XYZ file of C-alpha atoms in Angstrom:
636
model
C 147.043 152.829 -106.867
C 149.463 150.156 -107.292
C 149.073 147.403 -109.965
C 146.204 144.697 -107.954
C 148.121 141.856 -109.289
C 151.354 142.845 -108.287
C 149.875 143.679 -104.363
C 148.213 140.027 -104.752
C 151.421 138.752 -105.249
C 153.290 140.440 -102.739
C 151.004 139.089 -100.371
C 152.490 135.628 -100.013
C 155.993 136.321 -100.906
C 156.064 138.510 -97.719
C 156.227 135.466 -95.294
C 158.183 133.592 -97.551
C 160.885 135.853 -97.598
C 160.724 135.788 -94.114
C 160.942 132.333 -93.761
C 164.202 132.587 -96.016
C 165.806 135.500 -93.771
C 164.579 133.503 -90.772
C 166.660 130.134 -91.530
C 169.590 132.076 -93.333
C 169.982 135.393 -90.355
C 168.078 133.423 -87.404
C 170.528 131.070 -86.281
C 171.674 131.579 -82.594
C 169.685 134.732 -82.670
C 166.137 133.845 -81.272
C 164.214 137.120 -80.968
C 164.774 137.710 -85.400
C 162.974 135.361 -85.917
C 159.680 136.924 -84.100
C 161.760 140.152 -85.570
C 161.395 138.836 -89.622
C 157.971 137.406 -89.221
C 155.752 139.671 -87.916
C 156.483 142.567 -89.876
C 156.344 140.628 -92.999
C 153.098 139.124 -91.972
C 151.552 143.265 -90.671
C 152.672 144.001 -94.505
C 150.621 141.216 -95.980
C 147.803 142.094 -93.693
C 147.673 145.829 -94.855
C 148.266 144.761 -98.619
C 144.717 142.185 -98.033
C 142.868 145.163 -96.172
C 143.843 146.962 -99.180
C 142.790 144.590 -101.871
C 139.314 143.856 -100.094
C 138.401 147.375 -99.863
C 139.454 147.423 -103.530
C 137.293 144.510 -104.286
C 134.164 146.408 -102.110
C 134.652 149.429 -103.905
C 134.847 147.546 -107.486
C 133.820 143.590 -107.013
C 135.418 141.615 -110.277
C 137.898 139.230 -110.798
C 141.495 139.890 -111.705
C 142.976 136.618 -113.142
C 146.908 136.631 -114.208
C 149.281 133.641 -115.488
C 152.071 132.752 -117.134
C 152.709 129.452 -119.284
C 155.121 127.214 -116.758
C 154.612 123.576 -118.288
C 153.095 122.268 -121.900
C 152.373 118.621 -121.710
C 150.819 117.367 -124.886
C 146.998 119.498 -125.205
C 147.254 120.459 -121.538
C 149.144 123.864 -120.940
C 150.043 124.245 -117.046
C 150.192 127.929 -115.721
C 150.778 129.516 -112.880
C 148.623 132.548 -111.841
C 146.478 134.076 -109.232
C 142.672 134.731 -108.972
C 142.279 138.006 -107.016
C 137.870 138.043 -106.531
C 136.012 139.173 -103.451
C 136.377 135.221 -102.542
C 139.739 135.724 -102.053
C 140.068 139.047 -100.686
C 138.727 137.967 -97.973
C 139.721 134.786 -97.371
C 143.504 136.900 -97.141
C 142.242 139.234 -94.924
C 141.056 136.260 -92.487
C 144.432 134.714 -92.965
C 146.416 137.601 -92.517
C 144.673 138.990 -89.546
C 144.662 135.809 -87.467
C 148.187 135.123 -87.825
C 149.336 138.307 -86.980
C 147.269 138.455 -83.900
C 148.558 134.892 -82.836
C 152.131 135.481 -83.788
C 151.819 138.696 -81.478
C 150.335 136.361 -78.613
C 153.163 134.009 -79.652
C 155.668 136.612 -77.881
C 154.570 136.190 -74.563
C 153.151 132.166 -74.915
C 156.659 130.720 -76.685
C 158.874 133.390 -74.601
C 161.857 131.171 -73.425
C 161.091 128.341 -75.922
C 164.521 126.724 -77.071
C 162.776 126.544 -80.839
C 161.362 129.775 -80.916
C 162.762 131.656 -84.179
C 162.404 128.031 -85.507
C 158.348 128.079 -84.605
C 158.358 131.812 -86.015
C 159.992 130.339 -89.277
C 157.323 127.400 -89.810
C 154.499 130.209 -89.124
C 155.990 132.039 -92.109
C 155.811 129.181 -94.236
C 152.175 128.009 -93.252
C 150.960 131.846 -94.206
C 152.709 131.578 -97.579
C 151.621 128.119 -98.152
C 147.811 129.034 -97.249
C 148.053 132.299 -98.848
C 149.072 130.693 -102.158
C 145.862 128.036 -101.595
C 143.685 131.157 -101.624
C 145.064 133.086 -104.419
C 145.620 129.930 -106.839
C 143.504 130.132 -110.286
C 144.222 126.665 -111.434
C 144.106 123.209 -110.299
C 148.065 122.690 -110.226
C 149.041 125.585 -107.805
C 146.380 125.006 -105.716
C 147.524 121.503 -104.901
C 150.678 122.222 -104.594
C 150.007 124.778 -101.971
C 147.520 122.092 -100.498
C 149.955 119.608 -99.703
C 152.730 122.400 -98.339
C 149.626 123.097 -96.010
C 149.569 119.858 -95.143
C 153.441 119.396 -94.627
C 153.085 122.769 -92.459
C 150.552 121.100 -90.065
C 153.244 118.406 -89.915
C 155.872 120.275 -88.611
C 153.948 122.318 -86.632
C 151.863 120.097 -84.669
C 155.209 118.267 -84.341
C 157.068 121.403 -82.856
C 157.533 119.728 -79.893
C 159.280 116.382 -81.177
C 161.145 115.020 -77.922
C 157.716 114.516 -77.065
C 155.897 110.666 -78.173
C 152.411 112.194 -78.411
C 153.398 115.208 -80.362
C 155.444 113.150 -82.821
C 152.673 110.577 -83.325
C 150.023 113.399 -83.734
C 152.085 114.884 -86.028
C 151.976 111.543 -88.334
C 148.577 110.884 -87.900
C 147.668 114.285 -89.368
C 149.812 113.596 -92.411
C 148.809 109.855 -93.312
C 144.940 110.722 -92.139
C 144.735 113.932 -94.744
C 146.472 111.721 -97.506
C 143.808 109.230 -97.509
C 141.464 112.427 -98.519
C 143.919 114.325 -100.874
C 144.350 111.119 -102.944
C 140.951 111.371 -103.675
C 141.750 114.869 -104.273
C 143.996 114.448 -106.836
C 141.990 112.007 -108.600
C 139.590 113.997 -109.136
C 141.609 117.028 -110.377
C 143.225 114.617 -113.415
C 139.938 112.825 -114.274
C 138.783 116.527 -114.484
C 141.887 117.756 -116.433
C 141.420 114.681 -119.173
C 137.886 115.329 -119.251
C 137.959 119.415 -120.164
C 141.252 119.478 -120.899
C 142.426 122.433 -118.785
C 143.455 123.161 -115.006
C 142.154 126.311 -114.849
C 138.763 126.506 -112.961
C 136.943 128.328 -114.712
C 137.384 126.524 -118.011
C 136.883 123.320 -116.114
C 133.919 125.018 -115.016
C 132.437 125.899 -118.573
C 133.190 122.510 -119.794
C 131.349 121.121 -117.297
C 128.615 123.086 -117.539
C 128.259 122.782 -120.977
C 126.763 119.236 -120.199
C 129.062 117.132 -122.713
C 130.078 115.191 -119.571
C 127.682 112.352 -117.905
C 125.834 113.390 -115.001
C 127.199 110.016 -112.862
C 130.753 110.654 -113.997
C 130.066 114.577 -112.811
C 128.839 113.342 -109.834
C 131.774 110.701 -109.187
C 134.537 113.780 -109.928
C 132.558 116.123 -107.478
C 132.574 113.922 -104.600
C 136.472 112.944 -105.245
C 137.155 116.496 -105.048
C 135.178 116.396 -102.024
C 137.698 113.590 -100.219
C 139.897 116.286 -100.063
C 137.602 119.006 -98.087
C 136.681 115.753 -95.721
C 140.415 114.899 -94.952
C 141.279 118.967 -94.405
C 138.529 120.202 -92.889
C 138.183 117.021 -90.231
C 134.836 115.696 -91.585
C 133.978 112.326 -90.816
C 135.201 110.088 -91.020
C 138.346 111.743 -91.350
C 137.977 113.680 -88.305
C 140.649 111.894 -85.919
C 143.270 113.648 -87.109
C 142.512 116.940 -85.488
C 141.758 116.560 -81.948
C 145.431 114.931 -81.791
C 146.574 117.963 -82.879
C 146.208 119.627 -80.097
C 149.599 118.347 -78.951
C 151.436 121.120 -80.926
C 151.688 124.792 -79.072
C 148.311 126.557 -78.614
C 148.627 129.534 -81.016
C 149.113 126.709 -83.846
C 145.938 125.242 -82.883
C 144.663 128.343 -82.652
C 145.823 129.896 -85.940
C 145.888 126.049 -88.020
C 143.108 124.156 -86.391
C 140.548 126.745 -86.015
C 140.673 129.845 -88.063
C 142.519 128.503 -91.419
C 143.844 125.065 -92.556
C 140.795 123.518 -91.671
C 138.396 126.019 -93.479
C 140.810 125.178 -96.662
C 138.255 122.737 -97.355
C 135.529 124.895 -96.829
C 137.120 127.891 -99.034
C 137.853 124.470 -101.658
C 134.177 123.808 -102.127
C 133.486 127.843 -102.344
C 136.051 128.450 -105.006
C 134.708 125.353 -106.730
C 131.187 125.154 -106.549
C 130.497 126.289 -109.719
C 131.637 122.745 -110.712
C 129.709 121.493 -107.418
C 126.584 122.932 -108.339
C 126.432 121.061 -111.011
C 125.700 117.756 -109.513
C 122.790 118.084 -107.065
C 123.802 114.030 -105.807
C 127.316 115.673 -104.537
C 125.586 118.640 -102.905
C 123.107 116.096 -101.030
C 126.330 114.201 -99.574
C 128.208 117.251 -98.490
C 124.626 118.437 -96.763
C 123.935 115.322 -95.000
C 127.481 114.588 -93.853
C 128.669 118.082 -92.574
C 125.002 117.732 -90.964
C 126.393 114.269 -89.578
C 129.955 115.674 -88.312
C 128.365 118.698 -87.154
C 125.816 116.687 -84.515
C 128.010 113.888 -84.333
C 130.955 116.155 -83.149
C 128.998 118.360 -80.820
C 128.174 115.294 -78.548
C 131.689 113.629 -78.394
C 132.954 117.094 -77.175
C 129.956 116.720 -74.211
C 132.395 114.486 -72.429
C 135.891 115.645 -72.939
C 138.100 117.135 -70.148
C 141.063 118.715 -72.163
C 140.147 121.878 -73.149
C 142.169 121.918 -76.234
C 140.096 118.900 -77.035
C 136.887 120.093 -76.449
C 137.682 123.054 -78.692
C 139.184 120.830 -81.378
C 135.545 118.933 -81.417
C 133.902 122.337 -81.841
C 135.994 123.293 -84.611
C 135.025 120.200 -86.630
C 131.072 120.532 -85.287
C 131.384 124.356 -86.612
C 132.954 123.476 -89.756
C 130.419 120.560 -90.357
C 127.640 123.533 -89.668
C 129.723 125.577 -92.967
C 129.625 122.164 -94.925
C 125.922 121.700 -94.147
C 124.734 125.302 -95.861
C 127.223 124.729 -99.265
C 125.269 121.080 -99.548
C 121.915 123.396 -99.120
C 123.028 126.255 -101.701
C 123.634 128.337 -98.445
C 126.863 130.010 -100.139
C 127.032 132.998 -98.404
C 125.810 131.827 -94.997
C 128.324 128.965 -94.504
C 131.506 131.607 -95.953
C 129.794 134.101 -93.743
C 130.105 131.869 -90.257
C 133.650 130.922 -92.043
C 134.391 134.616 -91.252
C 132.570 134.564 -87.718
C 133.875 131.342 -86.741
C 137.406 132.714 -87.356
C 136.824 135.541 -84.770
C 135.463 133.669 -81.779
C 137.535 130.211 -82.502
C 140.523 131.847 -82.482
C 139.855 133.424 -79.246
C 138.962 130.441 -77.726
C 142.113 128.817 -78.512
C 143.681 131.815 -77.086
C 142.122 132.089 -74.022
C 142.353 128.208 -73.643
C 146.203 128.794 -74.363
C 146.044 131.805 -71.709
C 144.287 129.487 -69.424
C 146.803 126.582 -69.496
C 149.903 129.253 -69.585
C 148.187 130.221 -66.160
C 147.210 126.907 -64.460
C 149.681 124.870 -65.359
C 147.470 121.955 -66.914
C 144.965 121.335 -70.244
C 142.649 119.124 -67.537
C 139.384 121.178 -67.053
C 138.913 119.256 -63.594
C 141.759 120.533 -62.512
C 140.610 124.162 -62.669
C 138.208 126.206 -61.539
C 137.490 130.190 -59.665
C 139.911 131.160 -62.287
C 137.247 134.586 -63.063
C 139.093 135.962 -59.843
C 142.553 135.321 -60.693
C 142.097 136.358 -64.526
C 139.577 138.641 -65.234
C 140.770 139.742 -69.030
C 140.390 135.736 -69.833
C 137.401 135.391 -68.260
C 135.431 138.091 -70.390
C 136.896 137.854 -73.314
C 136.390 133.810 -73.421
C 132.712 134.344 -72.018
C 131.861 136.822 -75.129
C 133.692 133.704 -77.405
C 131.643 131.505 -75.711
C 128.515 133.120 -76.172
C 129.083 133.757 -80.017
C 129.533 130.104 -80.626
C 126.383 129.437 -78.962
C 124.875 131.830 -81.296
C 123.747 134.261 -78.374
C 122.191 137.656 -79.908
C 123.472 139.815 -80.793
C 126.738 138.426 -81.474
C 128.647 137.316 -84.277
C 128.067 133.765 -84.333
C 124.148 134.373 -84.331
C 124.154 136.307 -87.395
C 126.270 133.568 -89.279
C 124.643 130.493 -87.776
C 121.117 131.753 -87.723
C 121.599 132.834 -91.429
C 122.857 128.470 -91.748
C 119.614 127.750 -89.896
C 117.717 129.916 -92.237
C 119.361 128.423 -95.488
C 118.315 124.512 -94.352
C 114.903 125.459 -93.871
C 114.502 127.614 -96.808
C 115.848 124.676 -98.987
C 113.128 122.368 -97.723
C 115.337 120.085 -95.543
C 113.311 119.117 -92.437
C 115.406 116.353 -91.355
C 118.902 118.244 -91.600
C 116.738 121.571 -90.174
C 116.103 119.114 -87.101
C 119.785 118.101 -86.757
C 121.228 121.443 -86.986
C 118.734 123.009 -83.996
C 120.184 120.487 -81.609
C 123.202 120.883 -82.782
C 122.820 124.841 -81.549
C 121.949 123.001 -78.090
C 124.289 120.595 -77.454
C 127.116 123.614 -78.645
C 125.928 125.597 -76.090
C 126.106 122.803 -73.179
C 129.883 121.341 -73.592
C 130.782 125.269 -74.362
C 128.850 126.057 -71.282
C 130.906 123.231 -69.307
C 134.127 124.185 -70.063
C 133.203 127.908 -68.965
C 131.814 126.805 -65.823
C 134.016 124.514 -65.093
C 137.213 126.461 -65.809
C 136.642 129.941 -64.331
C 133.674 129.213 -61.597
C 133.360 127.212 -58.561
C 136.127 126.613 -56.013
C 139.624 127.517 -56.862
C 142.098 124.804 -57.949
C 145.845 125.948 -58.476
C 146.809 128.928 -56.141
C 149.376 129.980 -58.731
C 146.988 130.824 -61.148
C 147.483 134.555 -62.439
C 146.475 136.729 -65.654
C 148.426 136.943 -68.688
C 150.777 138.894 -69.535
C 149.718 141.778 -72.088
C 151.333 140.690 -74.961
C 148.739 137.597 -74.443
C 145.777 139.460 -72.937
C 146.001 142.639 -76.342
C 144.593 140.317 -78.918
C 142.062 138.328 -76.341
C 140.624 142.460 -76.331
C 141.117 142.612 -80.197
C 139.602 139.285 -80.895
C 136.808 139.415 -78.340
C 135.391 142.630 -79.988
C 135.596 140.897 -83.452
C 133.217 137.970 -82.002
C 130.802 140.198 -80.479
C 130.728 142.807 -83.455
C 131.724 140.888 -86.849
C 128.037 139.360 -86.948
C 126.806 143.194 -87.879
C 128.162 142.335 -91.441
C 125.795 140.292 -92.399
C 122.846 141.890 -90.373
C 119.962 143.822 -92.302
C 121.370 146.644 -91.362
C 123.945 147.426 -93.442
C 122.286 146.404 -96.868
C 123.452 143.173 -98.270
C 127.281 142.920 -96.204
C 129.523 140.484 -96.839
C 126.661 138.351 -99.051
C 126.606 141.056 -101.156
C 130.138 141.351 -101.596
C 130.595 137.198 -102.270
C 127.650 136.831 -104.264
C 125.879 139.930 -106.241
C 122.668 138.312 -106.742
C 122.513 137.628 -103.312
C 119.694 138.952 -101.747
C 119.530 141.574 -98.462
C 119.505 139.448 -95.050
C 116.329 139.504 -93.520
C 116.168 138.838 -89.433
C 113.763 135.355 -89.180
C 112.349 136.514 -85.812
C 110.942 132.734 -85.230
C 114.366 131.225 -86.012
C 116.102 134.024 -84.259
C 113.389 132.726 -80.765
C 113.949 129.502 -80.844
C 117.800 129.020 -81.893
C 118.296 131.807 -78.680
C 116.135 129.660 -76.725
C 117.746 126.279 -77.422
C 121.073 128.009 -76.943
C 119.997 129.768 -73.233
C 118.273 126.250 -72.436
C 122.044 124.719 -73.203
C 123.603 127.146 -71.021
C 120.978 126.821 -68.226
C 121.278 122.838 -68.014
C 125.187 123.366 -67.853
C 124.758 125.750 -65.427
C 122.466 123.756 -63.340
C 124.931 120.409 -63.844
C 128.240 122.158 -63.711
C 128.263 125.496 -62.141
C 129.423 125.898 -58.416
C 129.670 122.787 -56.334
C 127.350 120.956 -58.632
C 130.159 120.931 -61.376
C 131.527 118.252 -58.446
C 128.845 116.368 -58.109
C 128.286 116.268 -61.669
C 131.515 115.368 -62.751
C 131.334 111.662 -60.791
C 127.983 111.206 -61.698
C 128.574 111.583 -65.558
C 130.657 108.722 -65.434
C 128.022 106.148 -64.785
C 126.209 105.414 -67.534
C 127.324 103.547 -70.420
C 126.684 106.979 -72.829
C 128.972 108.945 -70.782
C 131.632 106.173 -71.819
C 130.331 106.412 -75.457
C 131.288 109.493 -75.962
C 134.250 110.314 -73.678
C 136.065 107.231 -75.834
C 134.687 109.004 -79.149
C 132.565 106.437 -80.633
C 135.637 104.221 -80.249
C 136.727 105.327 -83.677
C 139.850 105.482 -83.560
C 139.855 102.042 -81.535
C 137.703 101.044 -84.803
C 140.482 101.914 -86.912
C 143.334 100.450 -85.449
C 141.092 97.159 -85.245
C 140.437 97.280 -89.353
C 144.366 98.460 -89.540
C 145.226 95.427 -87.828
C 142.907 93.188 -89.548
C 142.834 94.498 -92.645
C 146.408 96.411 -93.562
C 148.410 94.215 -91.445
C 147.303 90.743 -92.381
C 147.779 92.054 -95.857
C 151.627 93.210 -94.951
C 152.306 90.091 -93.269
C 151.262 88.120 -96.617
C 152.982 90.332 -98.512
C 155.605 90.123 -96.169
C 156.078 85.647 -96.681
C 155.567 86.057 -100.642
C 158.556 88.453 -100.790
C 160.390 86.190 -98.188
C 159.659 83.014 -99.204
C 158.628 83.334 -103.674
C 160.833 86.276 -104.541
C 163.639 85.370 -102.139
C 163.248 82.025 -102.505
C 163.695 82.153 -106.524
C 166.696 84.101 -105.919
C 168.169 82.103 -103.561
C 167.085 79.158 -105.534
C 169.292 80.590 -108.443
C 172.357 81.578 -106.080
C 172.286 78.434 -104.584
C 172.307 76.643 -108.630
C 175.229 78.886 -109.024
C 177.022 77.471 -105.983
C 176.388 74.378 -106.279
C 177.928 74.104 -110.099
C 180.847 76.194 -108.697
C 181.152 73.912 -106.090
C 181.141 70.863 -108.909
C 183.627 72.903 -111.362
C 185.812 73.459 -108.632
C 186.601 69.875 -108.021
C 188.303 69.676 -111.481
C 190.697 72.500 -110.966
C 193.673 70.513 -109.007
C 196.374 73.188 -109.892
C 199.042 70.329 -111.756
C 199.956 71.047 -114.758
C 199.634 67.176 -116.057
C 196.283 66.858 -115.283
C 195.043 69.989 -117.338
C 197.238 68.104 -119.544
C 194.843 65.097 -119.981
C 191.582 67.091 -119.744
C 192.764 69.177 -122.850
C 193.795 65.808 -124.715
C 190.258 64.010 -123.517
C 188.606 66.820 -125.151
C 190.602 66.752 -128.437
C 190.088 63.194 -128.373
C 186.150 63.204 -127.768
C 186.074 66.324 -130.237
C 188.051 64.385 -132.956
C 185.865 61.169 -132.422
C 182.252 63.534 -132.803
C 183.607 64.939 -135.973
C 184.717 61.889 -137.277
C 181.439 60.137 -136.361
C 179.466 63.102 -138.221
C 181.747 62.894 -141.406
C 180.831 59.199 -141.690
C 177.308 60.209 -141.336
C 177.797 62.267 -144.104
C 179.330 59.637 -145.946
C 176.906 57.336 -145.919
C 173.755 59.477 -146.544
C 175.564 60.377 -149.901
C 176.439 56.656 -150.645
C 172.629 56.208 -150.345
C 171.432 59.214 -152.081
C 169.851 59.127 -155.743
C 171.676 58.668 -158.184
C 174.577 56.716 -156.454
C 173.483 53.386 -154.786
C 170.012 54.526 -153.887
C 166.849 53.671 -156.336
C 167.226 54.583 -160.053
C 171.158 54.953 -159.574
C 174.115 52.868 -161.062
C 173.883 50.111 -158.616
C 170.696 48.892 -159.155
């Protein structure tokens, strides 16, 4: 077999030598670009499939680096960590973006930017490819922030259009607030242990030479950065305006991998997390927050891209919530899940609005007759996230549920259970009100294949990847993550009343928004003040703009009449001294000869008379001296 580290490394450089050949062969030749990518990201696929089976087979680390930068007693390198962490985290990668740049034939068919969109999917596997492999602090932020430029120009595909171009800023100023955080942490931590490299960071900090509040303090700026990525509040608002870039990127950014990069972040550090029980409370109690607070904004939305962006940030608020509770393998384990069954609802949302012509859910409605592959496949999606047994988001979100309670966390136990409720309602809703009912939009019709082939793939992942972590096949994917983990035991109380809350979700959706009671429903929501609560999210982001106006501007504007009126105004005090003598100097300069003439022989003269004064001066203080007519000279 070949060399791990070189397979590890061919991994990213696949897409990115794609993304080369795409922008150097591509132009005025759409169909390369789709022609560069997608074998280059099949290659990169196999290579991960390879490596995890390697890491099953054999779990260990493989570290490798090479000196790039010495800087006084730090020494940067560059290098990749190849564990069962990051075997998998590739194989997630890998898999979902080939399966949406394969629907991404038949969804950007036509598209004037299409080897263009194929060229920024390159770079965004690369980019989060590099994120997961990275061994040190350096690389990995690095790769962070070309994630982050990725989501830029990807949810900014579209440009021409206002909405995409603003969403496409506020993702890139929103995540900034959180990465500066980020990289605060990473160079107090690099001062403090004197090393990027995690695991010596790690050992230092473990060795307890560093004060538990300053610990604590490093963890939780570390932890700005998961908030901003991963859309935790209250950096959330960022990601439901994403949805204004093409479907498969919210499917294959916003659901299945930029936004778990702060998930995978706290995994591949929380050896250093661990070590401050504070930090672990915070990120229980606020992905418990987001993951509630989330659930029930997403109650009242009608876009369906929306409503699944709200899930994604509930869901990854759910993974947040079992790291805080020492749930390791449960939250990377509904990681995995949730990349299965979000990614096909994105998909089938995408094959929904390629279909009916509109993102409005009240628009739609009978489309189960018109498109029967999207229909099923989005139902089994639908029924995962609700954590329906036996399918894969049970396993994973039971195992969370599990985890909370174990840890002796009634409060955050009590949030996450209706959490499992309210998931299955506004999941229920959209179903209902999408594909049953009346029709709406005659020209409604079922994808094409090249669309409709991964909904099949991706729909049997949902309903089957669950069995990893079931008892039935010994300790799974804990096992692999963790070796000490112990084999998953079925909680036949949780596994009753999570199912129930979850079939009591889908009956009350079914009761207010199935058939012609979805109509009745949807005028009568609007009523109450709640309804209005949550369909304007909380007014956050109205909250915002008020402190940004307030706040930021007033400060510009000060800012603003102290450069105008100080800084300016002592330069233009200055330039105007400057004149104004000029103007004064100028008066004497007549251009006749005689006159310069006079001023020359004034100044001799007044020269002459100064030196003759100070000679005389001179004179007299040595007539007056000792010795001459002062006291005790000759004169006296």
């Amino acid at each position: 077999m070949a060399d791990p580290v070189v397979l590890a490394l061919a991994v990213p450089l696949c897409p990115l030598a794609a993304f080369a050949l795409t922008w150097l062969l591509a132009r005025g030749r759409p169909a390369a670009g789709a022609a560069l990518s997608l074998p280059a990201i099949a290659l990169s696929f196999v290579l991960s499939a390879v490596m995890l089976w390697g890491q099953v087979q054999a779990p260990g680390a493989i570290q490798a680096d090479i000196p790039w930068m010495p800087a006084g007693r730090l020494s940067i390198s560059m290098g990749i960590l190849l564990n069962p962490l990051s075997a998998l985290m590739m194989v997630i990668v890998t898999g979902v973006s080939l399966l949406v740049q394969i629907y991404s034939l038949g969804y950007m068919r036509g598209d004037p930017g299409f080897a263009r969109f194929f060229s920024y999917l390159s770079l965004f596997s690369f980019s989060m490819l590099t994120l997961v492999l990275a061994d040190n602090f350096i690389l990995l932020y690095m790769a962070w922030e070309l994630v982050g430029l990725c989501s830029y120009l990807l949810i900014g595909f579209w440009y021409e259009k206002p909405e995409a171009a603003r969403a496409a800023k506020k993702a890139f100023v929103v995540t900034r607030v959180g990465d500066l955080g980020f990289l605060v942490g990473i160079l107090m931590l690099s001062l403090l242990a004197g090393t990027f490299d995690f695991a010596g960071v790690a050992r230092f900090i473990g060795a307890g030479s560093v004060p538990q509040g300053q610990v604590t303090l490093v963890v939780l700026l570390l932890f700005c950065g998961a908030v901003g990525k991963s859309g935790q509040f209250p950096l959330h608002v960022w990601l439901p305006d994403a949805m204004e870039g093409p479907t498969p990127v919210s499917a294959l950014i916003h659901s299945a991998t930029m936004v778990a990069a702060g998930v995978f972040m706290v995994a591949r550090l929380y050896g250093i997390f661990q070590e401050s029980a504070d930090a672990l409370r915070v990120v229980a109690g606020l992905g418990a927050f987001t993951a509630v607070f989330a659930a029930a904004i997403a109650l009242a939305q009608d876009d369906i891209k929306r409503i699944l962006a709200y899930s994604t940030i509930s869901q990854l608020g759910y993974m947040m919530l079992a790291l805080g509770v020492g749930g390791y393998g449960a939250g990377l384990f509904h990681l995995t899940t949730h990349a299965a069954f979000k990614t096909l609802l994105f998909l089938g949302a995408g094959s929904v609005i390629h279909a009916a012509g509109t993102n409005d859910i009240r628009q739609m409605g009978g489309l189960a007759r018109r498109m029967p592959v999207t229909t099923v496949t989005f139902a089994v999606a639908v029924l995962a996230i609700a954590g329906i047994f036996p399918l894969s988001g049970f396993w994973s979100k039971d195992e969370i549920l599990e985890a909370v309670r174990a840890g002796g966390h009634p409060v955050l136990y009590m949030v996450a259970l209706g959490t499992v409720f309210l998931t299955a309602v506004y999941m229920s809703r959209l179903f209902f009100m999408a594909f049953t009912g009346a029709s709406r939009g005659e020209g409604a019709h079922e994808s094409p294949a090249i669309m409709t082939v991964p909904l099949l793939i991706l729909a049997v992942l949902a309903a089957g990847l669950g069995m990893l972590g079931s008892p039935w096949v010994g300790r799974g994917i804990h096992g692999l993550l963790d070796p000490a983990a112990p084999r998953p035991v079925l909680n036949m109380g949780i596994l009753v009343l999570s199912n129930g809350l979850a079939a009591a979700g889908i009956l009350l959706a079914l009761v207010l928004f199935g058939g012609r009671a979805g109509a009745r429903a949807a005028h009568a929501r609007k009523a109450g003040p709640l309804y209005s609560l949550l369909a304007n999210k909380f007014y956050i982001d109205e909250l915002y703009l008020l402190l940004i106006r307030a706040l930021f501007f007033s400060l510009t504007t000060a800012v603003a009449w102290f450069d105008r009126h100080i800084v300016d105004g002592t330069v233009n005090l200055v330039g105007g001294a400057s004149k104004m003598g000029g103007a004064l100097l100028r008066r004497t300069l007549s251009g006749k000869i005689q006159g310069y003439a006079l001023i020359i022989t004034c100044g001799a003269l007044a020269a002459l008379a100064i030196l003759l004064a100070a000679g005389l001066g001179l004179f007299g203080a040595w007539l007056t001296g000792p010795g001459i007519l002062g006291p005790g000279g000759a004169g006296r």
